[in-house]
Structures are given as structure tokens and as C-alpha cells.
């Protein structure tokens, strides 16, 4: 069981974060990048002991955990590199023009203030205590208060200790990083309501994310909440492609649907196509392939129970045909894949069928007409990803539909499956509501840092008091926009 | 009187905006920049007739209106230049690495969708129908629905006609720009609630901005509201500066406080300093200078009434000393300046005194100790601007306080006064709540475009279907980040 951090300790930690923010504001991007690389080093030396603890807490296979650990240190390092390059500093200098009576104006991004981060259960390393949210907040110059996920408390503590070790080694104020534990709803609400918190990041259910969003917006001083709340990640499969590649597509789809027991927010939960022989062939292969899926334990009992409940609810809807219904093996809570089939009208009229079932569960929607495909696209809520399974010819034949799909997601795939979220600059992991609360930001890739900064302009300040990022001689040698032109030069100005 | 656009017409215009968005999404940044320059041309040819209409509607002097008109066309042109340069496109390409099984991922910013903009009364050109919000939304690729400000309906109509003329000349869909009129609260709420609206921009009162913010967040699909809700823009004056420059500072302060009859959101409504002889001298000069202020008409009757009400309320507070109380000349509603003085304890304990009085009204706060200055800084709500009136020595002596001030504003001035908001990249016109609803964005300067975009990633798309901004050969010759490195090169890749 997880001990709950008492409220007075939380208050104390937030006060420490407020003080640490004054310190962090005056660190340079290079200093923060060094810190972030040191955290990566520290996580890297955590050996098999960490993996075993996490495996015991999450049931995730060791191979996956090894991969996720590498991904996690990769996040710290790549975000550090981007921070040090000054990409999120966005320095802009408009120099004085005394002849036009224009003053000197210089703007850059600073951290927004103390950030509360809610760890996710499905990525105990990469989206949890030492995950991408923590790395991006610290990169931005914000102290972090982690609300540990109760499904892997020991893992969370090991990661928190790793970060704390680095805080101490750097001689930074303890308040740069705080680890809060507890299972109650109230503790999350308390953190989100606290007047000194300036932003919240969350990965989890719609219910949880939306509750935090509402709390944050009803504060006396509202704050941004970046909640990634899942998605059904539809796959739209078109005729030419399906005619030639039904088998391959079925194998790719089932592999993606069952990867990690379907416990990914980019799990392709819905497959939409015109009815007909190609789709029948797709379904036949799907049925065969599903039989070979090895049942695996889900992350924790709560997720398993939700999966069973939501899966049953979907399967029991009228006008739904079961393609494959794999019951949970009762003795050890292992699950494999379940897939149902329905028609467009049923799908459109029954909202239960377009709700996310977190786990290995798919809905195949067989449309009568192209118009039904368009209608489904129009009615879709916001998604993290949408996949267009198509030939070039299919794309040309369906431009209206594809244009609509662009408004409905953060990432649009041409073939391939959406699971596997690369940690690169071009990644957009965030889509229109309700996929996330703010489609303008990503929670994966170095651009995740953007969530936690805000600009401040300095007007007519003497060079000696400006932050390093804005000084005339550009000591950090970052790329800056000077009078509208990007360069990394030193300015030869008379010091005022 | 202004006619109210009927609800069914609003629905029709929003539907047209939805369709126009599909068109705008496929325009290039160059096409949008051409459109924006054409709007500037069209506004430029509006001659003395416009100025006379606006002068009659707003009481603003012709010289000011000529300046504001130039500022307005300057906004369209400078935002167009920034849009064409691809600054807000933020193209990021991470090319495929087949040996690592990594796909091709390309991200850029698209318009967020139809935007509702509420015109402001105090800038009939620059922050109204054809103002910076409209320019930045169209630059982002978003159709605009203007809710005209009822204080200058004829001006609004002339500006709307100018934009519509350009829409027609370009053969763009009519729904790119819509002009909605009406005075009721319900019409604003109706627009903000409409399911197809994707963002709202507003400049005006806290009451109005916060109401829209709350409506937008309680929608089924919440949307961002960029409300700029005013500010008291404190001036912190320090000892060394005040000892040597009390007279100059008093003249600068009164000039800024009464500029445009104090009807600027950056009006420096509060002046904070240690008590003593230098402050007494400052006040003496202030008193003299205030006498020379010519009474001028305010923008409209509503603003005048609010000013009188809020001014009286502040003056009537206990422990407040009147430095200068200029009553309104009843025959013609002209106002000059009013200034009161109080001590730090009264200012801290009486929230009425730190509320914005929109108009030429100032509060001088005389502190007993430096600790009181710090306390006031700590208790300050978010501000658009804060001015530090100081010598270099003063800055060195007050670094804790100045560090706090950085958290409380969007723009920090070293001497000089905050009125006069330059339209440049380095401008930040937006501060922590309640100055604005979102401190991460500016509503002045080309960066205002950022408010209305969101990123979308394309994974493994064939070159022919990618937007121009992301195609291999970089036909728009914009600067893009390719595998983490900025360049404007064409990529020599085998087309997939």
C-alpha cells in the first residue's frame, strides 16, 4: 500500500517549489541541460533491480521495460539538447531606434512556475515520475511536484530518488523536485487547486483529466492543464489498398491492437471501411490471427476490471456481431484480443461504440457507402491519431474525407499503425478535445517543453541586468531573432 | 443604434466559416500574406471620410486616428511578412531511418478553425474589426467572425466592407470573414458557445473576458479564449532614481497616465515608492502638472460612467488622501486627471485600490519600508506591464523584489512608461491572470498569430500529398528544422 502524503507536507513542498522557482528562473539553459543529462546518467545506472521491481508492479515484460528505460533516458537527453540549443527560449530582440523614438525590446521564454505532474500507469518510466513531462518541465525551468501513480509506488520511489540524488549533487534547492504519494482523488484536486501551482500535466482517463481541467479553470487564477485522455485512433481503410493488401493489413492491425495488451493511448480501437469482399477477407484473417494472440496480464486489477466492463458493454450493444471474444482466463487475469463488427448507422447512433476501451479491443465498422465514411469522419471526436490505409489512388479519390480527418487528429498516418510514438521534434502527441485538453501542444518530443514556458519582454534594460539569453554579446551562442532576422551573432552595441 | 444580427444569420455565417476553413487550410502562407497585404492596401485608401466617421463615434482626435490607422495597416503588413516567412509554420521534418525502423514524420502548424473576435472600443482600428486579432487569425489560416463593438458601428462596417472587398477580389469563399452586430450579452455568449467555433479573442473588461472564458471552458469541447482584460501596470520607483529625477518622473508619469484620456490597457494606474522627501517632491510636481491637463471627452458614455463610478469609489475609501480630484465638467463630459495617495497597509488591505479604474486615475502608494515594497510585489495580481523606475544601483539593491516582479507581468520596463505598445516581435502584450486569460500568448506583434494555430504531424505520407510547407523540395523556401537542424534547403530524397 502507498502512504498518503499529509496535506501539511504538500503545502511545505509547494512552498519549497515556489522558492526553487526563483532559483531555476536564474539558471541558464545550459545549466538545466546539464542537470537533465545527469538525471539520464543516474537512471541509466539503475540496473536489473529497478527492472525487477517494475516488472513485479506492472506485469510488463522485461524486454519492454528495458526498451522503455532507454526511451526515458533518451527523452531526458534529447530534451536537454533542445533546451541547450535555445529552441524554447525563442529569444527575440528588437533594438532601439532612437531616431524613431523606439525603445529596446527583448523577449524570451521563462518557466511558467511550479508544475504538478500526474504519473501514468501504462508507462512506469516514460510517462511517470521521471518521464517526459518531468523532463520538459525542468527543461523549461519549472520545479516539479510529482503525484506518483499508485500502481507502481516502488518504481516511482526509485525514480524520485534518482532525481533527488542529482538535485543534491548539483547543489540545487530541494524544492526543484517533490514526490507526493497517495491514492485519493482529493490529493490530486488539492494539488491542482493550490494557488501557487502554475500548470498541470496528466496522462490517463477522460474522467480524471477532465476533472483536473475543470478544477484548474474554476480557480481564482486559472491555470493550464495538459491532459492526455486517450483516443480510439480510427483506421480508415480504402478500397484499392484493401483489395490488394487485406491480409497484410489484418496482421498489422491485430499486432498493433494487442501490443502491450492494448494498453497504449494510440491503440487503433476502430477500423472503418466499405463493406464487401476485401473487408470480409480482412476479417477472416483477423479472426485467424486473433487466435494466435498470447493472453497476457494487464497492468493492474483496476485496468483489468475496467477493460472487462467496457468490453462487455460494447459487445452487448444491439446490432453488433462478435468476430472474436476472448474471455479472460480467470485463474490468472490474462487477456487476449476481442473484436466486434457493426454497421455505420449503428456506430453513428450508439455512442458506446466510439468510446475508448483501454485494452486489446477493436470495432470493425462496415459502411454501405462512401457517404457513410464521410459522415463518420465528420462526427468523430478529437483523436490522437488517425490512420489512412490507402494507395495513392485511394487518397486522390477521397480528398474531401481526408481533409476532414486532418481537423480531427494530431497525427495523421499514411498506412502503418499508430502505436509506437517516436520521441522526435516532428511528433505531435496531442489532438483536439477530448483526445487532449489542448491540441496546441504535444506531450512527446522535445516540443513538449513549450507547455511550460511563457514569454516576458524587457524594455530598455541595461545589458548587465538582462538574462544571458538576451545579452548583447550572446554568451550562450544561441540562435536569436534580431530585428526580424535569425542569427547567433554577438551584438556590437554601446552598452547602456 | 446598431441592428442585432439574428441568430439564424449567425448560424449561417458560422457554417460558411466552417466551409471557408476547408479552403483556408489549403492556402499557402504566401497566399495568405498576399491577402493580408491587400487588406492593408484597402484600408490605406480609406480617406478622410473614415477618420471623420470614427472621430464622431469615438471622440478620438484625428491625429491619433491617423496614427492608429497607420499602426493598423502596419500590423497587417508585418504579420503578413512573418506569416510568409513561415515563422508560425514551424515546419519540423524527421526523415525516415529504415535501418532503425523509424518512419518519416513531418509536422507543421495549421489554423485551429473558425475564430470569434470581439472588437474593443478604445482602439477602433487597431484592436477592432480590422485589428491585430483579425490579422493574426487570417494569417494563421482561420476564418474570422467579428462581433463588432457597438461603440463605433459605422467604423466597424467600413472596415468590414474593406475586408470583404478583398475577399471578393481574391475569389475566396465569403465565409472567410463575417461581421456580426448587436449589443446584447447573449450574442457574445451564443458565438462563444457555438460548437463550430475553435477559439475566441477579446479585449475589454475583466467581467466580459472572464464570462467568455467560463463559457468556453464549460462547452462540451472547450476552446481557448484569449482575453486581454486590463491591468493597473504598477510603477515601482526606487530611491536613487527618485532623489535625482523626481521632477522628470512626475512629468513622464502624468503624461502617460493622461495619454488618450487614460483609455489604454497599459495605463500606469499605480505608483509605488518609499515615503520621504523625494516622493513628496514627485507629488508636488504631479499636482502642478495635473492642473495643465486639458479635459477631453472619453470614448463613450458607458466608459465615462464607469470611470466616474470607479474613481469615486476609490477616492471615498478610508485612509486615502486626494492629491488632485478633477471633477467631470458636466456640460460636455470632459475629464482630466485624478490622483490619490495612500500608504502600503491601506493599499494591501483594501482590494478596491488595486482594481483598474479605466481612465486618467492614479494611486500613489507611499511605503514605510522596503519590506512593504516587497510585500506589495508579492501580493500583486498578474499585470500586462510593470515599470522599474531605477538607477543601476537601485536595481542591484533590489534584486529580490525585481525577481518577484518578473513573475507578475508580461513586460518589464526599466524606466520609461508602459503606454505605447510597439508592434514588434519582441513585444509581449499579455500577462499572468487576470491581466489576460493566457500569459503564454501575446495579442500584439506578429507572435499574436501563434494563438490560432495547432500542430499536425504527417507520418509516412507520399510527397505529393503533403502540404507545400512540408514537401521535399521546400517550394516555399522556408526555414525548416530537418533532423534537428534549421535550414531552408530542398531535400534530395527518393520520392515515396
JSON list of N, CA, C and O in Angstrom, two decimals, chain A residues 236 272 342-354 363 365-369 371-381:
[
{"chain": "A", "resi": 236, "resn": "UNK", "atom": "N", "xyz": [-8.96, 4.33, -41.18]},
{"chain": "A", "resi": 236, "resn": "UNK", "atom": "CA", "xyz": [-9.84, 4.37, -42.35]},
{"chain": "A", "resi": 236, "resn": "UNK", "atom": "C", "xyz": [-9.15, 3.60, -43.47]},
{"chain": "A", "resi": 236, "resn": "UNK", "atom": "O", "xyz": [-8.11, 4.04, -43.95]},
{"chain": "A", "resi": 272, "resn": "UNK", "atom": "N", "xyz": [-12.45, 1.26, -39.98]},
{"chain": "A", "resi": 272, "resn": "UNK", "atom": "CA", "xyz": [-13.61, 1.68, -40.76]},
{"chain": "A", "resi": 272, "resn": "UNK", "atom": "C", "xyz": [-13.34, 1.48, -42.25]},
{"chain": "A", "resi": 272, "resn": "UNK", "atom": "O", "xyz": [-12.30, 1.90, -42.76]},
{"chain": "A", "resi": 342, "resn": "UNK", "atom": "N", "xyz": [-19.71, -3.97, -36.69]},
{"chain": "A", "resi": 342, "resn": "UNK", "atom": "CA", "xyz": [-21.02, -3.34, -36.75]},
{"chain": "A", "resi": 342, "resn": "UNK", "atom": "C", "xyz": [-21.15, -2.55, -38.05]},
{"chain": "A", "resi": 342, "resn": "UNK", "atom": "O", "xyz": [-20.21, -2.51, -38.84]},
{"chain": "A", "resi": 343, "resn": "UNK", "atom": "N", "xyz": [-22.34, -1.96, -38.25]},
{"chain": "A", "resi": 343, "resn": "UNK", "atom": "CA", "xyz": [-22.51, -1.15, -39.46]},
{"chain": "A", "resi": 343, "resn": "UNK", "atom": "C", "xyz": [-22.41, 0.34, -39.11]},
{"chain": "A", "resi": 343, "resn": "UNK", "atom": "O", "xyz": [-22.41, 0.71, -37.94]},
{"chain": "A", "resi": 344, "resn": "UNK", "atom": "N", "xyz": [-22.34, 1.18, -40.13]},
{"chain": "A", "resi": 344, "resn": "UNK", "atom": "CA", "xyz": [-22.11, 2.60, -39.91]},
{"chain": "A", "resi": 344, "resn": "UNK", "atom": "C", "xyz": [-23.24, 3.24, -39.11]},
{"chain": "A", "resi": 344, "resn": "UNK", "atom": "O", "xyz": [-23.00, 4.04, -38.20]},
{"chain": "A", "resi": 345, "resn": "UNK", "atom": "N", "xyz": [-24.48, 2.91, -39.44]},
{"chain": "A", "resi": 345, "resn": "UNK", "atom": "CA", "xyz": [-25.60, 3.52, -38.74]},
{"chain": "A", "resi": 345, "resn": "UNK", "atom": "C", "xyz": [-25.56, 3.21, -37.26]},
{"chain": "A", "resi": 345, "resn": "UNK", "atom": "O", "xyz": [-25.77, 4.09, -36.42]},
{"chain": "A", "resi": 346, "resn": "UNK", "atom": "N", "xyz": [-25.30, 1.95, -36.92]},
{"chain": "A", "resi": 346, "resn": "UNK", "atom": "CA", "xyz": [-25.21, 1.57, -35.51]},
{"chain": "A", "resi": 346, "resn": "UNK", "atom": "C", "xyz": [-24.07, 2.31, -34.82]},
{"chain": "A", "resi": 346, "resn": "UNK", "atom": "O", "xyz": [-24.22, 2.85, -33.73]},
{"chain": "A", "resi": 347, "resn": "UNK", "atom": "N", "xyz": [-22.94, 2.36, -35.52]},
{"chain": "A", "resi": 347, "resn": "UNK", "atom": "CA", "xyz": [-21.77, 3.05, -34.94]},
{"chain": "A", "resi": 347, "resn": "UNK", "atom": "C", "xyz": [-22.08, 4.53, -34.69]},
{"chain": "A", "resi": 347, "resn": "UNK", "atom": "O", "xyz": [-21.73, 5.10, -33.66]},
{"chain": "A", "resi": 348, "resn": "UNK", "atom": "N", "xyz": [-22.74, 5.15, -35.68]},
{"chain": "A", "resi": 348, "resn": "UNK", "atom": "CA", "xyz": [-23.04, 6.58, -35.56]},
{"chain": "A", "resi": 348, "resn": "UNK", "atom": "C", "xyz": [-24.08, 6.87, -34.47]},
{"chain": "A", "resi": 348, "resn": "UNK", "atom": "O", "xyz": [-24.01, 7.90, -33.79]},
{"chain": "A", "resi": 349, "resn": "UNK", "atom": "N", "xyz": [-25.03, 5.94, -34.32]},
{"chain": "A", "resi": 349, "resn": "UNK", "atom": "CA", "xyz": [-26.13, 6.21, -33.39]},
{"chain": "A", "resi": 349, "resn": "UNK", "atom": "C", "xyz": [-25.87, 5.76, -31.96]},
{"chain": "A", "resi": 349, "resn": "UNK", "atom": "O", "xyz": [-26.60, 6.11, -31.06]},
{"chain": "A", "resi": 350, "resn": "UNK", "atom": "N", "xyz": [-24.86, 4.94, -31.78]},
{"chain": "A", "resi": 350, "resn": "UNK", "atom": "CA", "xyz": [-24.62, 4.40, -30.44]},
{"chain": "A", "resi": 350, "resn": "UNK", "atom": "C", "xyz": [-23.27, 4.86, -29.91]},
{"chain": "A", "resi": 350, "resn": "UNK", "atom": "O", "xyz": [-22.22, 4.29, -30.23]},
{"chain": "A", "resi": 351, "resn": "UNK", "atom": "N", "xyz": [-23.27, 5.89, -29.07]},
{"chain": "A", "resi": 351, "resn": "UNK", "atom": "CA", "xyz": [-22.01, 6.48, -28.59]},
{"chain": "A", "resi": 351, "resn": "UNK", "atom": "C", "xyz": [-21.12, 5.50, -27.82]},
{"chain": "A", "resi": 351, "resn": "UNK", "atom": "O", "xyz": [-19.91, 5.69, -27.76]},
{"chain": "A", "resi": 352, "resn": "UNK", "atom": "N", "xyz": [-21.73, 4.44, -27.26]},
{"chain": "A", "resi": 352, "resn": "UNK", "atom": "CA", "xyz": [-20.93, 3.45, -26.51]},
{"chain": "A", "resi": 352, "resn": "UNK", "atom": "C", "xyz": [-19.83, 2.88, -27.42]},
{"chain": "A", "resi": 352, "resn": "UNK", "atom": "O", "xyz": [-18.71, 2.61, -26.98]},
{"chain": "A", "resi": 353, "resn": "UNK", "atom": "N", "xyz": [-20.15, 2.72, -28.70]},
{"chain": "A", "resi": 353, "resn": "UNK", "atom": "CA", "xyz": [-19.21, 2.06, -29.61]},
{"chain": "A", "resi": 353, "resn": "UNK", "atom": "C", "xyz": [-18.03, 2.95, -30.02]},
{"chain": "A", "resi": 353, "resn": "UNK", "atom": "O", "xyz": [-17.04, 2.45, -30.55]},
{"chain": "A", "resi": 354, "resn": "UNK", "atom": "N", "xyz": [-18.15, 4.25, -29.79]},
{"chain": "A", "resi": 354, "resn": "UNK", "atom": "CA", "xyz": [-16.97, 5.08, -30.09]},
{"chain": "A", "resi": 354, "resn": "UNK", "atom": "C", "xyz": [-16.29, 5.58, -28.84]},
{"chain": "A", "resi": 354, "resn": "UNK", "atom": "O", "xyz": [-15.52, 6.53, -28.86]},
{"chain": "A", "resi": 363, "resn": "UNK", "atom": "N", "xyz": [-13.19, -2.45, -32.89]},
{"chain": "A", "resi": 363, "resn": "UNK", "atom": "CA", "xyz": [-14.51, -2.39, -33.53]},
{"chain": "A", "resi": 363, "resn": "UNK", "atom": "C", "xyz": [-14.29, -2.22, -35.03]},
{"chain": "A", "resi": 363, "resn": "UNK", "atom": "O", "xyz": [-13.62, -1.28, -35.45]},
{"chain": "A", "resi": 365, "resn": "UNK", "atom": "N", "xyz": [-16.06, -1.30, -38.45]},
{"chain": "A", "resi": 365, "resn": "UNK", "atom": "CA", "xyz": [-17.28, -0.67, -38.94]},
{"chain": "A", "resi": 365, "resn": "UNK", "atom": "C", "xyz": [-17.36, -0.85, -40.46]},
{"chain": "A", "resi": 365, "resn": "UNK", "atom": "O", "xyz": [-16.49, -0.37, -41.19]},
{"chain": "A", "resi": 366, "resn": "UNK", "atom": "N", "xyz": [-18.39, -1.57, -40.90]},
{"chain": "A", "resi": 366, "resn": "UNK", "atom": "CA", "xyz": [-18.57, -1.82, -42.33]},
{"chain": "A", "resi": 366, "resn": "UNK", "atom": "C", "xyz": [-19.59, -0.82, -42.88]},
{"chain": "A", "resi": 366, "resn": "UNK", "atom": "O", "xyz": [-20.76, -0.85, -42.50]},
{"chain": "A", "resi": 367, "resn": "UNK", "atom": "N", "xyz": [-19.14, 0.07, -43.77]},
{"chain": "A", "resi": 367, "resn": "UNK", "atom": "CA", "xyz": [-20.03, 1.11, -44.30]},
{"chain": "A", "resi": 367, "resn": "UNK", "atom": "C", "xyz": [-20.67, 0.64, -45.61]},
{"chain": "A", "resi": 367, "resn": "UNK", "atom": "O", "xyz": [-20.07, -0.09, -46.38]},
{"chain": "A", "resi": 368, "resn": "UNK", "atom": "N", "xyz": [-21.90, 1.12, -45.83]},
{"chain": "A", "resi": 368, "resn": "UNK", "atom": "CA", "xyz": [-22.61, 0.81, -47.09]},
{"chain": "A", "resi": 368, "resn": "UNK", "atom": "C", "xyz": [-22.08, 1.68, -48.22]},
{"chain": "A", "resi": 368, "resn": "UNK", "atom": "O", "xyz": [-22.00, 1.24, -49.36]},
{"chain": "A", "resi": 369, "resn": "UNK", "atom": "N", "xyz": [-21.80, 2.93, -47.90]},
{"chain": "A", "resi": 369, "resn": "UNK", "atom": "CA", "xyz": [-21.46, 3.91, -48.94]},
{"chain": "A", "resi": 369, "resn": "UNK", "atom": "C", "xyz": [-20.28, 4.78, -48.49]},
{"chain": "A", "resi": 369, "resn": "UNK", "atom": "O", "xyz": [-19.94, 4.84, -47.31]},
{"chain": "A", "resi": 371, "resn": "UNK", "atom": "N", "xyz": [-20.44, 7.90, -48.53]},
{"chain": "A", "resi": 371, "resn": "UNK", "atom": "CA", "xyz": [-21.05, 8.98, -47.74]},
{"chain": "A", "resi": 371, "resn": "UNK", "atom": "C", "xyz": [-21.04, 8.63, -46.25]},
{"chain": "A", "resi": 371, "resn": "UNK", "atom": "O", "xyz": [-20.90, 9.49, -45.39]},
{"chain": "A", "resi": 372, "resn": "UNK", "atom": "N", "xyz": [-21.24, 7.33, -45.98]},
{"chain": "A", "resi": 372, "resn": "UNK", "atom": "CA", "xyz": [-21.20, 6.92, -44.57]},
{"chain": "A", "resi": 372, "resn": "UNK", "atom": "C", "xyz": [-19.79, 7.10, -43.98]},
{"chain": "A", "resi": 372, "resn": "UNK", "atom": "O", "xyz": [-19.65, 7.49, -42.82]},
{"chain": "A", "resi": 373, "resn": "UNK", "atom": "N", "xyz": [-18.79, 6.82, -44.79]},
{"chain": "A", "resi": 373, "resn": "UNK", "atom": "CA", "xyz": [-17.41, 7.04, -44.32]},
{"chain": "A", "resi": 373, "resn": "UNK", "atom": "C", "xyz": [-17.21, 8.52, -43.98]},
{"chain": "A", "resi": 373, "resn": "UNK", "atom": "O", "xyz": [-16.64, 8.88, -42.94]},
{"chain": "A", "resi": 374, "resn": "UNK", "atom": "N", "xyz": [-17.70, 9.40, -44.89]},
{"chain": "A", "resi": 374, "resn": "UNK", "atom": "CA", "xyz": [-17.56, 10.84, -44.66]},
{"chain": "A", "resi": 374, "resn": "UNK", "atom": "C", "xyz": [-18.33, 11.25, -43.40]},
{"chain": "A", "resi": 374, "resn": "UNK", "atom": "O", "xyz": [-17.83, 12.02, -42.57]},
{"chain": "A", "resi": 375, "resn": "UNK", "atom": "N", "xyz": [-19.52, 10.70, -43.25]},
{"chain": "A", "resi": 375, "resn": "UNK", "atom": "CA", "xyz": [-20.35, 11.03, -42.10]},
{"chain": "A", "resi": 375, "resn": "UNK", "atom": "C", "xyz": [-19.63, 10.63, -40.79]},
{"chain": "A", "resi": 375, "resn": "UNK", "atom": "O", "xyz": [-19.62, 11.40, -39.81]},
{"chain": "A", "resi": 376, "resn": "UNK", "atom": "N", "xyz": [-19.04, 9.45, -40.79]},
{"chain": "A", "resi": 376, "resn": "UNK", "atom": "CA", "xyz": [-18.30, 9.01, -39.59]},
{"chain": "A", "resi": 376, "resn": "UNK", "atom": "C", "xyz": [-17.14, 9.96, -39.31]},
{"chain": "A", "resi": 376, "resn": "UNK", "atom": "O", "xyz": [-16.90, 10.37, -38.17]},
{"chain": "A", "resi": 377, "resn": "UNK", "atom": "N", "xyz": [-16.45, 10.36, -40.37]},
{"chain": "A", "resi": 377, "resn": "UNK", "atom": "CA", "xyz": [-15.33, 11.31, -40.19]},
{"chain": "A", "resi": 377, "resn": "UNK", "atom": "C", "xyz": [-15.83, 12.61, -39.58]},
{"chain": "A", "resi": 377, "resn": "UNK", "atom": "O", "xyz": [-15.23, 13.14, -38.64]},
{"chain": "A", "resi": 378, "resn": "UNK", "atom": "N", "xyz": [-16.94, 13.10, -40.10]},
{"chain": "A", "resi": 378, "resn": "UNK", "atom": "CA", "xyz": [-17.48, 14.37, -39.60]},
{"chain": "A", "resi": 378, "resn": "UNK", "atom": "C", "xyz": [-17.89, 14.29, -38.13]},
{"chain": "A", "resi": 378, "resn": "UNK", "atom": "O", "xyz": [-17.73, 15.24, -37.38]},
{"chain": "A", "resi": 379, "resn": "UNK", "atom": "N", "xyz": [-18.43, 13.15, -37.75]},
{"chain": "A", "resi": 379, "resn": "UNK", "atom": "CA", "xyz": [-18.93, 13.00, -36.38]},
{"chain": "A", "resi": 379, "resn": "UNK", "atom": "C", "xyz": [-17.85, 12.63, -35.37]},
{"chain": "A", "resi": 379, "resn": "UNK", "atom": "O", "xyz": [-18.09, 12.65, -34.16]},
{"chain": "A", "resi": 380, "resn": "UNK", "atom": "N", "xyz": [-16.68, 12.26, -35.87]},
{"chain": "A", "resi": 380, "resn": "UNK", "atom": "CA", "xyz": [-15.60, 11.84, -34.97]},
{"chain": "A", "resi": 380, "resn": "UNK", "atom": "C", "xyz": [-15.25, 12.93, -33.97]},
{"chain": "A", "resi": 380, "resn": "UNK", "atom": "O", "xyz": [-15.15, 14.09, -34.33]},
{"chain": "A", "resi": 381, "resn": "UNK", "atom": "N", "xyz": [-15.02, 12.53, -32.73]},
{"chain": "A", "resi": 381, "resn": "UNK", "atom": "CA", "xyz": [-14.44, 13.46, -31.77]},
{"chain": "A", "resi": 381, "resn": "UNK", "atom": "C", "xyz": [-12.93, 13.55, -32.02]},
{"chain": "A", "resi": 381, "resn": "UNK", "atom": "O", "xyz": [-12.38, 12.80, -32.82]}
]
